[in-house]
Coordinates of C-alpha atoms in Angstrom, one line a residue:
Chain A
M1 CA -37.5 22.2 -4.7
R2 CA -34.9 22.8 -7.3
L3 CA -31.2 22.1 -7.5
L4 CA -29.4 25.1 -6.0
E5 CA -25.9 23.6 -5.8
V6 CA -24.0 20.5 -5.6
K7 CA -21.4 20.3 -2.9
E8 CA -18.3 18.1 -3.3
I9 CA -16.2 16.4 -0.7
R10 CA -13.1 14.9 -2.0
G11 CA -9.7 13.8 -0.8
K12 CA -8.0 10.7 0.5
I13 CA -9.1 7.7 2.7
I14 CA -6.1 6.6 4.6
L15 CA -6.1 3.2 6.1
K16 CA -5.0 3.2 9.6
T17 CA -5.4 -0.6 10.1
G18 CA -5.9 -3.4 7.4
L19 CA -9.0 -3.2 5.5
H20 CA -11.2 -6.2 4.4
I21 CA -14.2 -5.6 2.1
G22 CA -15.0 -9.1 0.9
S23 CA -15.8 -9.9 -2.5
G24 CA -17.2 -13.5 -1.8
N25 CA -15.5 -16.3 -3.3
M26 CA -16.5 -16.1 -7.0
E27 CA -13.4 -17.8 -8.4
M28 CA -11.5 -20.5 -6.7
Q29 CA -7.7 -19.9 -7.2
I30 CA -5.1 -22.4 -6.5
G31 CA -3.0 -20.8 -3.6
G32 CA -5.4 -18.1 -3.3
T33 CA -6.9 -17.1 0.1
D34 CA -10.2 -18.2 1.2
N35 CA -11.5 -14.7 1.9
P36 CA -10.3 -12.2 -0.9
V37 CA -11.1 -8.5 -0.7
I38 CA -13.1 -6.8 -3.5
K39 CA -11.0 -5.9 -6.6
H40 CA -11.7 -4.2 -9.9
P41 CA -12.1 -6.8 -12.6
Y42 CA -9.8 -5.0 -15.0
T43 CA -7.0 -3.7 -13.0
N44 CA -7.2 -6.3 -10.2
E45 CA -6.6 -3.5 -7.6
P46 CA -8.7 -3.3 -4.6
Y47 CA -11.1 -0.6 -4.1
I48 CA -13.9 0.6 -1.7
P49 CA -17.3 0.4 -3.1
G50 CA -19.3 3.4 -2.7
S51 CA -22.1 1.3 -1.3
S52 CA -20.0 0.2 1.6
L53 CA -19.1 3.7 2.7
K54 CA -22.8 4.9 2.2
G55 CA -24.3 1.9 4.1
K56 CA -21.8 2.1 7.0
I57 CA -22.3 5.9 7.4
R58 CA -25.9 5.6 7.2
S59 CA -26.1 2.8 9.9
L60 CA -23.9 4.9 12.2
L61 CA -26.1 7.9 11.7
E62 CA -29.3 5.8 12.5
L63 CA -27.6 4.8 15.7
Y64 CA -26.4 8.1 16.5
Y65 CA -29.7 9.9 16.2
G66 CA -31.6 7.3 18.0
V67 CA -33.5 5.9 15.0
V68 CA -32.5 2.3 15.8
A69 CA -33.3 2.7 19.4
Q70 CA -36.7 3.9 18.4
A71 CA -37.2 1.1 15.8
V72 CA -36.6 -1.8 18.1
L73 CA -39.5 -0.7 20.3
S74 CA -41.9 -1.9 17.6
E75 CA -41.9 -5.8 16.5
D76 CA -42.6 -4.8 13.0
L77 CA -39.8 -2.3 12.7
R78 CA -37.3 -4.6 14.4
K79 CA -37.4 -7.0 11.7
A80 CA -36.6 -4.4 9.3
G81 CA -33.1 -4.1 11.5
G82 CA -33.5 -0.5 12.7
L83 CA -33.4 0.9 9.2
A84 CA -34.9 4.4 8.9
S85 CA -37.7 4.0 6.9
P86 CA -41.0 5.8 5.7
K87 CA -42.9 2.9 7.6
M88 CA -41.5 4.3 10.8
L89 CA -43.1 7.8 10.2
K90 CA -46.4 6.1 10.7
S91 CA -46.0 5.8 14.5
N92 CA -45.6 8.6 16.9
F93 CA -42.3 9.3 18.7
D94 CA -39.9 12.1 19.3
G95 CA -37.0 12.6 16.8
K96 CA -39.2 11.9 13.6
E97 CA -37.2 14.6 11.9
H98 CA -34.0 12.4 12.1
V99 CA -35.8 9.7 10.2
I100 CA -37.1 12.2 7.5
N101 CA -33.5 13.7 7.4
I102 CA -31.9 10.5 6.9
L103 CA -34.2 9.7 4.1
K104 CA -33.6 12.9 2.5
V105 CA -29.8 12.4 2.7
F106 CA -29.7 8.6 1.9
G107 CA -33.0 7.8 0.3
A108 CA -35.5 5.2 0.7
G109 CA -36.0 2.0 -1.2
A110 CA -39.0 1.4 -3.3
G111 CA -41.8 -0.5 -1.6
E112 CA -40.9 0.8 1.9
G113 CA -44.4 2.4 2.2
M114 CA -43.6 5.7 0.6
S115 CA -46.8 7.8 0.0
E116 CA -46.8 10.3 -2.7
E117 CA -47.1 13.1 -0.2
L118 CA -44.0 11.9 1.8
S119 CA -42.2 11.3 -1.6
M120 CA -42.8 15.1 -2.6
K121 CA -41.7 16.1 1.1
I122 CA -38.4 14.2 1.0
G123 CA -37.5 14.6 -2.7
P124 CA -34.4 13.1 -4.4
T125 CA -31.8 11.4 -2.6
R126 CA -29.1 14.1 -1.7
V127 CA -25.9 12.1 -1.3
S128 CA -23.8 10.3 -3.9
F129 CA -20.8 8.3 -3.1
S130 CA -18.2 7.2 -5.7
D131 CA -16.5 4.0 -5.5
C132 CA -12.9 4.8 -4.1
F133 CA -10.0 3.6 -6.1
L134 CA -6.3 3.6 -5.1
N135 CA -4.8 7.1 -4.9
E136 CA -2.3 7.4 -8.1
E137 CA 0.5 8.7 -6.0
F138 CA 0.1 5.7 -3.9
I139 CA 0.1 3.4 -6.9
K140 CA 3.3 5.1 -8.1
E141 CA 5.1 4.4 -4.9
A142 CA 3.6 1.0 -4.5
E143 CA 4.9 0.0 -8.1
Q144 CA 8.3 1.6 -7.5
K145 CA 8.7 -0.3 -4.2
R146 CA 7.2 -3.4 -5.6
W147 CA 4.4 -3.4 -2.8
S148 CA 1.5 -5.7 -3.1
Y149 CA -1.8 -4.2 -2.5
V150 CA -3.0 -7.0 -0.1
E151 CA -1.7 -8.8 2.7
V152 CA -2.8 -12.1 4.2
K153 CA -3.6 -12.2 7.9
S154 CA -3.7 -15.6 9.4
E155 CA -5.9 -16.2 12.4
N156 CA -7.2 -18.9 14.5
R157 CA -9.4 -19.6 17.4
I158 CA -8.0 -20.8 20.6
N159 CA -9.8 -23.9 22.5
R160 CA -9.7 -22.4 26.2
I161 CA -9.7 -25.8 27.6
T162 CA -6.9 -27.4 25.8
G163 CA -4.9 -24.4 24.9
T164 CA -4.7 -25.5 21.2
A165 CA -5.4 -23.4 18.1
E166 CA -8.5 -24.4 16.0
H167 CA -10.2 -23.1 12.9
P168 CA -7.2 -21.6 11.0
R169 CA -8.4 -19.0 8.4
F170 CA -6.4 -16.8 6.0
I171 CA -7.9 -13.3 5.4
E172 CA -6.9 -10.9 2.7
R173 CA -6.6 -7.3 3.7
V174 CA -5.4 -4.1 2.1
P175 CA -2.7 -3.0 4.6
A176 CA -2.5 -0.1 6.8
N177 CA -0.9 3.0 5.1
A178 CA -2.6 2.4 1.7
K179 CA -4.5 5.4 0.2
F180 CA -7.7 5.7 -1.8
N181 CA -9.4 8.8 -3.4
F182 CA -12.8 9.5 -2.5
S183 CA -15.5 11.9 -3.7
I184 CA -18.9 12.5 -2.5
Y185 CA -21.5 14.8 -4.1
F186 CA -24.2 16.3 -2.3
K187 CA -27.3 18.0 -3.8
I188 CA -28.6 21.1 -2.1
L189 CA -32.4 21.3 -3.2
E190 CA -33.6 23.7 -0.5
K191 CA -31.8 26.0 1.8
E192 CA -32.1 23.7 4.8
D193 CA -30.2 21.1 3.0
N194 CA -27.0 23.1 4.1
N195 CA -27.6 21.8 7.7
L196 CA -28.2 18.2 6.4
F197 CA -24.9 18.3 4.8
K198 CA -23.2 19.3 8.1
D199 CA -25.3 17.2 10.5
Y200 CA -25.9 14.0 8.5
L201 CA -23.0 14.0 6.0
L202 CA -19.9 15.4 7.7
K203 CA -21.0 14.0 11.1
G204 CA -21.4 10.6 9.4
L205 CA -17.9 10.6 8.0
K206 CA -16.7 11.6 11.5
L207 CA -18.5 8.7 13.1
L208 CA -16.9 6.4 10.6
E209 CA -13.5 7.6 11.6
Y210 CA -14.5 6.5 15.2
D211 CA -15.8 3.2 14.0
S212 CA -14.5 0.9 11.3
L213 CA -15.2 0.0 7.6
G214 CA -15.6 -3.3 6.1
S215 CA -15.4 -6.5 8.2
S216 CA -13.9 -7.7 11.3
G217 CA -13.9 -4.2 12.8
S218 CA -14.3 -5.6 16.2
R219 CA -10.9 -7.1 15.9
G220 CA -8.8 -4.6 14.6
Y221 CA -9.6 -4.0 11.0
G222 CA -10.9 -1.0 9.0
K223 CA -9.9 1.9 11.0
I224 CA -9.8 4.9 8.5
K225 CA -9.0 8.7 8.2
F226 CA -10.5 11.0 5.8
E227 CA -8.2 13.7 4.5
I228 CA -10.2 16.3 2.9
E229 CA -8.6 18.1 -0.1
G230 CA -9.2 21.3 -2.1
D231 CA -11.4 23.3 0.3
E232 CA -9.5 24.5 3.3
N233 CA -12.6 25.8 5.2
L234 CA -14.4 22.3 4.7
K235 CA -11.2 20.6 5.9
R236 CA -11.2 22.7 9.1
E237 CA -14.9 22.4 9.7
F238 CA -14.5 18.7 9.5
E239 CA -11.7 18.6 11.7
N240 CA -13.4 20.6 14.5
I241 CA -16.6 18.5 14.4
K242 CA -17.7 17.4 18.0
L243 CA -19.9 14.6 18.1
W244 CA -20.5 14.4 21.7
G245 CA -20.6 16.9 24.6
Chain B
M1 CA -17.3 4.9 24.4
N2 CA -13.9 5.1 22.7
Y3 CA -10.8 4.7 24.7
E4 CA -7.2 5.6 23.7
I5 CA -4.9 2.8 24.8
K6 CA -1.0 2.5 24.9
L7 CA 0.5 -0.8 25.0
H8 CA 3.9 -1.3 26.5
T9 CA 5.8 -4.5 25.9
L10 CA 7.3 -5.9 29.0
T11 CA 9.0 -8.9 27.6
P12 CA 9.7 -10.0 23.9
V13 CA 6.4 -10.5 22.0
H14 CA 6.1 -12.6 18.7
I15 CA 2.7 -12.5 16.9
G16 CA 2.7 -15.1 14.3
C17 CA 1.9 -14.1 10.7
D18 CA 2.9 -17.4 8.6
D19 CA 5.6 -15.5 7.1
S20 CA 9.5 -15.8 7.7
Y21 CA 12.8 -14.2 6.7
T22 CA 14.1 -16.6 3.9
P23 CA 17.7 -17.1 3.4
V24 CA 18.0 -15.6 0.0
E25 CA 16.6 -12.1 1.2
F26 CA 19.0 -11.3 3.9
I27 CA 22.6 -11.3 4.8
I28 CA 24.2 -11.5 8.1
D29 CA 27.0 -8.9 9.0
T30 CA 28.9 -11.2 11.4
D31 CA 31.1 -8.2 12.5
R32 CA 28.1 -6.3 13.9
N33 CA 25.8 -9.4 14.8
T34 CA 23.2 -7.8 12.4
L35 CA 20.7 -9.2 9.9
I36 CA 20.2 -7.0 6.9
Q37 CA 17.0 -7.7 5.1
F38 CA 17.2 -6.4 1.6
D39 CA 15.0 -6.2 -1.5
L40 CA 16.3 -8.8 -4.0
F41 CA 15.1 -6.8 -7.0
E42 CA 17.1 -3.9 -5.9
F43 CA 20.0 -5.8 -5.1
I44 CA 20.0 -7.4 -8.7
E45 CA 19.5 -4.1 -10.3
N46 CA 22.7 -2.8 -8.8
L47 CA 24.9 -5.6 -9.9
S48 CA 27.4 -5.0 -12.7
P49 CA 27.2 -7.3 -15.8
E50 CA 30.1 -9.4 -14.5
E51 CA 28.5 -9.8 -10.9
W52 CA 24.9 -10.6 -12.6
Q53 CA 26.6 -13.3 -14.7
E54 CA 28.1 -14.8 -11.5
F55 CA 24.9 -14.6 -9.6
N56 CA 23.0 -15.9 -12.6
S57 CA 25.4 -19.1 -12.9
I58 CA 24.9 -19.8 -9.1
A59 CA 21.3 -19.7 -9.3
S60 CA 21.1 -22.0 -12.2
N61 CA 22.8 -24.7 -10.1
P62 CA 20.1 -27.2 -8.8
S63 CA 22.2 -28.5 -6.2
P64 CA 21.9 -27.4 -2.6
I65 CA 25.7 -26.2 -2.8
A66 CA 24.1 -23.1 -4.7
L67 CA 22.8 -21.9 -1.4
V68 CA 26.3 -21.9 0.0
H69 CA 27.6 -20.0 -3.0
I70 CA 24.9 -17.5 -3.0
Y71 CA 25.8 -16.8 0.9
R72 CA 29.4 -16.5 -0.2
F73 CA 28.5 -14.2 -3.0
Y74 CA 26.4 -12.1 -0.8
S75 CA 29.2 -11.6 1.5
K76 CA 31.4 -10.5 -1.2
M77 CA 28.7 -8.1 -2.1
K78 CA 28.2 -6.8 1.6
G79 CA 29.2 -3.2 0.6
K80 CA 26.4 -3.0 -1.9
I81 CA 23.7 -4.4 0.3
K82 CA 21.5 -1.9 2.1
G83 CA 18.3 -2.7 4.0
R84 CA 16.5 -3.0 7.2
E85 CA 18.7 -4.1 10.0
L86 CA 17.9 -6.5 12.9
P87 CA 20.3 -7.4 15.9
I88 CA 20.8 -11.0 16.2
P89 CA 22.4 -13.3 18.8
N90 CA 26.1 -13.9 18.4
E91 CA 25.5 -17.6 18.1
L92 CA 23.5 -17.1 14.9
S93 CA 26.3 -15.0 13.4
K94 CA 28.6 -17.8 14.2
R95 CA 26.4 -20.3 12.7
Y96 CA 26.1 -18.3 9.5
T97 CA 29.8 -18.4 9.2
E98 CA 29.7 -22.2 9.6
V99 CA 27.0 -22.7 7.0
K100 CA 29.0 -20.8 4.5
Q101 CA 31.7 -23.5 4.8
L102 CA 29.5 -26.5 4.6
K103 CA 30.1 -29.1 2.0
N104 CA 27.6 -32.0 2.6
D105 CA 24.0 -31.6 1.0
R106 CA 22.1 -32.9 4.0
D107 CA 24.0 -30.5 6.4
M108 CA 23.4 -27.6 3.9
L109 CA 19.7 -28.1 3.9
K110 CA 19.5 -28.4 7.5
G111 CA 21.7 -25.4 8.0
F112 CA 19.6 -23.2 5.8
N113 CA 16.4 -24.3 7.5
E114 CA 17.7 -22.9 10.7
F115 CA 17.8 -19.5 8.9
E116 CA 14.1 -19.6 8.0
I117 CA 13.2 -17.2 10.8
P118 CA 9.5 -16.6 11.6
R119 CA 8.6 -13.1 11.5
T120 CA 6.2 -11.2 13.9
F121 CA 3.1 -9.6 12.3
Y122 CA 4.0 -6.5 10.3
N123 CA 2.9 -3.9 8.0
P124 CA 4.2 -4.7 4.5
Y125 CA 4.7 -1.0 3.6
T126 CA 6.4 0.2 6.7
L127 CA 7.9 -3.0 7.8
E128 CA 7.1 -2.0 11.3
P129 CA 5.5 -4.6 13.6
I130 CA 1.8 -4.3 14.3
V131 CA 0.0 -5.9 17.4
P132 CA -3.3 -6.9 15.8
G133 CA -6.5 -6.1 17.6
S134 CA -7.5 -9.8 17.2
S135 CA -4.5 -10.9 19.5
I136 CA -5.7 -8.5 22.2
K137 CA -9.3 -9.3 21.8
G138 CA -8.6 -13.0 22.2
S139 CA -6.6 -12.5 25.3
L140 CA -9.3 -10.4 26.9
R141 CA -11.9 -12.9 26.0
T142 CA -10.1 -15.6 27.7
A143 CA -9.8 -13.8 30.8
F144 CA -13.5 -12.5 30.8
V145 CA -14.9 -15.9 30.4
E146 CA -12.6 -17.4 32.9
A147 CA -14.1 -14.8 35.6
L148 CA -17.7 -15.8 34.6
I149 CA -16.8 -19.6 35.0
K150 CA -15.9 -18.7 38.7
E151 CA -19.3 -17.4 39.3
H152 CA -20.8 -20.6 38.2
D153 CA -20.7 -24.4 39.2
R154 CA -17.7 -25.5 37.7
N155 CA -18.5 -29.1 37.9
R156 CA -21.3 -28.7 35.7
L157 CA -19.5 -27.0 33.1
E158 CA -16.5 -29.5 33.0
R159 CA -18.6 -31.8 30.9
K160 CA -19.3 -29.3 28.2
E161 CA -17.2 -28.3 25.2
Y162 CA -15.4 -24.9 25.4
N163 CA -17.7 -23.3 22.8
Q164 CA -20.8 -24.4 24.5
I165 CA -19.5 -23.0 27.8
E166 CA -18.7 -19.6 26.2
E167 CA -22.3 -19.7 24.5
E168 CA -23.8 -20.3 27.8
L169 CA -21.9 -17.7 30.0
L170 CA -21.9 -15.1 27.5
G171 CA -25.7 -15.6 26.7
G172 CA -25.5 -16.6 22.9
K173 CA -23.1 -17.1 20.1
M174 CA -22.4 -15.0 17.0
Q175 CA -24.8 -12.2 16.6
K176 CA -25.7 -12.6 20.4
D177 CA -22.2 -12.7 21.5
P178 CA -21.5 -9.5 23.7
F179 CA -18.0 -9.4 22.4
R180 CA -19.2 -8.2 19.1
L181 CA -19.7 -4.8 20.9
L182 CA -16.0 -4.6 21.8
K183 CA -14.0 -3.1 19.0
I184 CA -10.3 -3.2 19.5
S185 CA -8.2 -1.6 16.6
D186 CA -4.9 -3.0 15.5
F187 CA -2.1 -1.3 17.4
E188 CA 0.6 0.6 15.6
P189 CA 4.1 1.7 16.9
E190 CA 4.0 5.0 18.7
N191 CA 7.5 5.7 17.5
S192 CA 9.7 3.6 15.4
V193 CA 9.9 0.1 17.0
K194 CA 12.7 -2.1 16.1
T195 CA 12.5 -5.7 16.1
K196 CA 15.1 -8.2 16.8
I197 CA 16.1 -11.9 16.6
L198 CA 16.4 -14.3 19.6
Y199 CA 16.3 -17.8 20.3
Q200 CA 13.2 -19.4 21.6
I201 CA 14.1 -21.7 24.3
N202 CA 11.9 -24.5 25.9
V203 CA 12.7 -24.9 29.6
R204 CA 11.4 -27.8 31.9
K205 CA 9.9 -26.1 34.9
E206 CA 11.0 -29.0 37.2
R207 CA 14.5 -30.1 35.9
E208 CA 17.6 -28.1 35.2
T209 CA 18.1 -28.5 31.7
S210 CA 16.5 -26.7 28.7
R211 CA 15.2 -29.0 25.9
E212 CA 18.0 -28.1 23.6
S213 CA 16.6 -29.5 20.4
L214 CA 14.0 -26.7 20.4
S215 CA 16.1 -23.6 20.3
I216 CA 15.1 -21.9 17.1
P217 CA 15.6 -18.3 16.2
I218 CA 12.5 -16.0 16.0
E219 CA 11.7 -12.4 15.4
V220 CA 10.4 -10.5 18.4
I221 CA 9.2 -7.1 19.3
P222 CA 11.6 -6.3 22.2
E223 CA 10.6 -5.4 25.6
G224 CA 10.1 -1.6 26.1
A225 CA 8.3 -0.8 22.8
L226 CA 5.2 1.4 22.8
F227 CA 2.1 0.9 20.6
R228 CA -1.1 2.7 20.4
G229 CA -4.6 1.9 19.4
T230 CA -8.1 2.2 20.7
I231 CA -10.7 0.1 22.4
K232 CA -14.4 0.9 21.7
I233 CA -17.3 -0.7 23.6
E234 CA -20.9 -0.1 22.4
S235 CA -24.0 -0.6 24.4
P236 CA -26.2 -3.5 23.6
I237 CA -29.4 -2.3 21.6
E238 CA -32.6 -3.5 23.2
G239 CA -33.9 -6.4 21.0
S240 CA -30.5 -7.0 19.7
G241 CA -30.7 -10.3 21.6
I242 CA -27.3 -9.6 23.4
R243 CA -28.1 -10.4 27.1
K244 CA -24.7 -9.8 28.7
S245 CA -23.1 -6.5 28.6
I246 CA -19.3 -5.8 28.9
E247 CA -18.3 -2.9 30.9
F248 CA -14.8 -1.4 30.1
K249 CA -13.2 -1.2 33.6
D250 CA -14.8 -4.6 34.7
L251 CA -13.3 -6.3 31.6
L252 CA -9.7 -4.8 32.2
L253 CA -10.1 -5.7 35.9
K254 CA -11.1 -9.3 35.0
S255 CA -8.4 -9.6 32.4
H256 CA -5.7 -8.3 34.9
S257 CA -6.8 -10.9 37.5
H258 CA -6.4 -13.7 35.1
Y259 CA -2.9 -12.5 33.9
A260 CA -1.5 -11.2 37.2
K261 CA -2.2 -14.6 38.6
I262 CA 0.0 -16.1 36.0
F263 CA 2.5 -13.4 36.2
N264 CA 3.0 -14.2 40.0
K265 CA 3.4 -17.9 39.3
E266 CA 6.4 -17.0 37.0
I267 CA 7.7 -14.9 39.9
D268 CA 7.6 -18.1 41.8
L269 CA 9.0 -20.0 39.1
R270 CA 11.9 -17.6 38.7
K271 CA 13.1 -18.5 42.3
I272 CA 13.9 -21.9 40.8
K273 CA 14.9 -21.2 37.3
N274 CA 16.3 -17.9 37.8
F275 CA 15.2 -16.2 34.4
K276 CA 14.6 -12.5 34.0
L277 CA 11.3 -10.9 34.6
P278 CA 10.3 -7.4 33.8
N279 CA 10.6 -4.7 36.4
I280 CA 7.0 -3.2 36.8
T281 CA 7.7 -0.7 39.6
Q282 CA 6.9 2.1 37.2
F283 CA 3.4 0.8 36.7
R284 CA 2.8 -0.1 40.4
D285 CA 1.0 3.1 41.5
G286 CA -1.5 2.9 38.8
L287 CA -2.1 -0.8 38.7
K288 CA -5.8 -1.8 38.2
E289 CA -6.5 1.9 37.6
K290 CA -4.7 2.9 34.6
Y291 CA -2.4 0.0 34.0
F292 CA -3.6 -3.6 33.3
I293 CA -1.2 -6.5 32.7
L294 CA -2.0 -8.8 29.6
R295 CA -0.2 -11.7 27.8
I296 CA -0.4 -11.8 24.0
G297 CA 1.2 -13.8 21.2
K298 CA 3.2 -16.9 20.6
H299 CA 4.5 -18.8 23.7
S300 CA 2.2 -17.0 26.0
G301 CA 2.0 -20.3 27.6
A302 CA -0.8 -22.7 27.9
E303 CA -2.1 -21.3 31.2
A304 CA -2.6 -17.9 29.7
V305 CA -4.8 -19.2 26.8
T306 CA -6.9 -21.5 29.0
W307 CA -9.4 -21.2 31.9
E308 CA -8.4 -22.1 35.4
G309 CA -10.2 -24.9 36.9
L310 CA -11.1 -26.4 33.5
R311 CA -8.0 -26.6 31.6
K312 CA -6.7 -29.9 30.1
I313 CA -3.2 -29.1 28.7
R314 CA -1.8 -31.8 26.4
V315 CA 1.5 -32.9 28.1
R316 CA 4.0 -35.4 26.6
T317 CA 5.4 -37.7 29.2
R318 CA 7.2 -40.9 29.3
E319 CA 3.8 -42.7 29.7
G320 CA 2.4 -41.0 26.7
I321 CA 0.2 -38.1 26.0
Q322 CA -1.6 -36.8 29.1
R323 CA -4.1 -34.0 30.1
R324 CA -3.0 -31.9 32.9
S325 CA -4.0 -28.8 34.7
E326 CA -0.5 -27.3 34.2
S327 CA 2.1 -27.1 31.7
T328 CA 5.5 -28.6 32.4
T329 CA 7.6 -26.4 30.4
I330 CA 7.9 -22.7 29.7
W331 CA 9.3 -21.0 26.6
L332 CA 11.9 -18.1 27.1
A333 CA 13.4 -15.7 24.6
S334 CA 17.1 -16.0 24.9
Q335 CA 20.2 -14.3 23.4
E336 CA 22.0 -17.5 23.7
K337 CA 21.0 -20.9 22.2
K338 CA 21.9 -23.1 25.1
P339 CA 22.5 -20.7 28.1
K340 CA 24.1 -22.1 31.1
S341 CA 21.8 -19.8 33.2
F342 CA 18.7 -18.2 32.2
I343 CA 19.4 -14.9 33.9
N344 CA 19.0 -12.9 30.6
A345 CA 16.1 -15.0 29.1
M346 CA 12.6 -13.7 29.4
P347 CA 9.2 -15.4 29.1
F348 CA 7.2 -14.3 26.0
G349 CA 4.3 -12.1 25.6
W350 CA 3.9 -9.9 28.6
V351 CA 2.4 -6.3 27.8
M352 CA 1.0 -3.6 30.0
L353 CA -2.0 -1.9 28.7
E354 CA -2.3 1.9 29.6
V355 CA -5.6 3.6 29.6
C356 CA -4.8 7.1 28.4

């Protein structure tokens, strides 16, 4: 195993609907919303943490390749939440290669039952996601037009007996049409890794386009689109990915 | 599964967002019955030094009369003001002209409050309206649970709180709630959608008159607008604790049944009140197959957001507040503040979902 190549995917993430990646409530500001989005501490501009992208893509792939469906069959693994883990490889089932491949691409945590032998087989984590900051051109446009980088969405719950609104809440979102830069690096350590790049990383990005990023995806938030730049072939390949059928 | 959905507005729709057009950021072109929303900073940048001085001295006046002076100043600057245009009712134009002539402080504040116009939910970058997924999801949920209630012993449920009923019928709350698996995107305009301002008028179902004190202007997405979004339903994973599953067609049919019944009641009510309802013949052939009726947003009416059989709607009567199974008024979107007839006024919130 040696580093043969580092592939790069870069481009823009375009928000199709408002995005909320929460930051928790570290500071209470007067007049601030209860649910702020995560922002860079120096610039105070919202960003998308690489961990949010990575985690969501990994979990979608685990669902897509049936890893979760397999994990829930065992009491022990169910508690781990369906995460592809070295522990899973100890039992017998079809589709073990997906678990191995997910571990190769996304890595395994320490203390997840990784033997030395398995560790040698899997090797270093292939993918590396960067935090995604606002696109420079978008910042320029926003400054020129005096746009705020966040909107506040007010929501409530309707009591279906009395018809009255309850539990009002105010959630900060980055509005639809905002643009972030993204870059993802992928280490090719053996020839077969080229297939992992396509089947686990590109497909993962595509799965995310069909799902949502951040919170409240079930009620509209976080629909995104990846616009790959700088490599026309890769862009075409990504656009033509078929996930089903 | 991921479904592409179109949403056709059949009547005016308003989705509240706690934001409004404030009197200092728009001007009304009374000749064209148009509200022009402009960027205050851009406006100031384009003022000549003399105009800036005049504007500045008006703004330094702490008395409410400054508002009237600002309006007069804006009117003088009409040629310089460019921005987003929204059609408004003729009466609002007239009112604007009146407000510009006010002399008494109390009247002025009251007059300007009338021009605090609630906005429908929008994208702050494009300024185009959005129909949030949360609005559609909430409406579908109401209807779905109502259908489940009908399969159960209603008397037993009557003693419970609404969230207990939901929990029982859906087989759990939070992570066990099957609506977690239903993902509805925000809906964006298919082409450009132009909003407009209408009056919201409250009309008694039984008596002849509208409740005049409650005609307030409001921004709406007009009928005939088209939005697009997606609905995704995931299958529950074994061991997730989600017991009830949601099937796409079944969900839409249950929803259609809840809202069609309310729509039909409005057809009956129209015979008495003679307001306008949308013509849905273009959808008739595909109803319950491709097209499903739904009601969303403000003034959907208490019936649309509650469960038949269990609803206890708060109604103000001469005898005090009562809980009833039916509301006594309906809100209509009207071009006129106090219309003699409701022939051009429409109920709020009716939309048709189209499965593409």
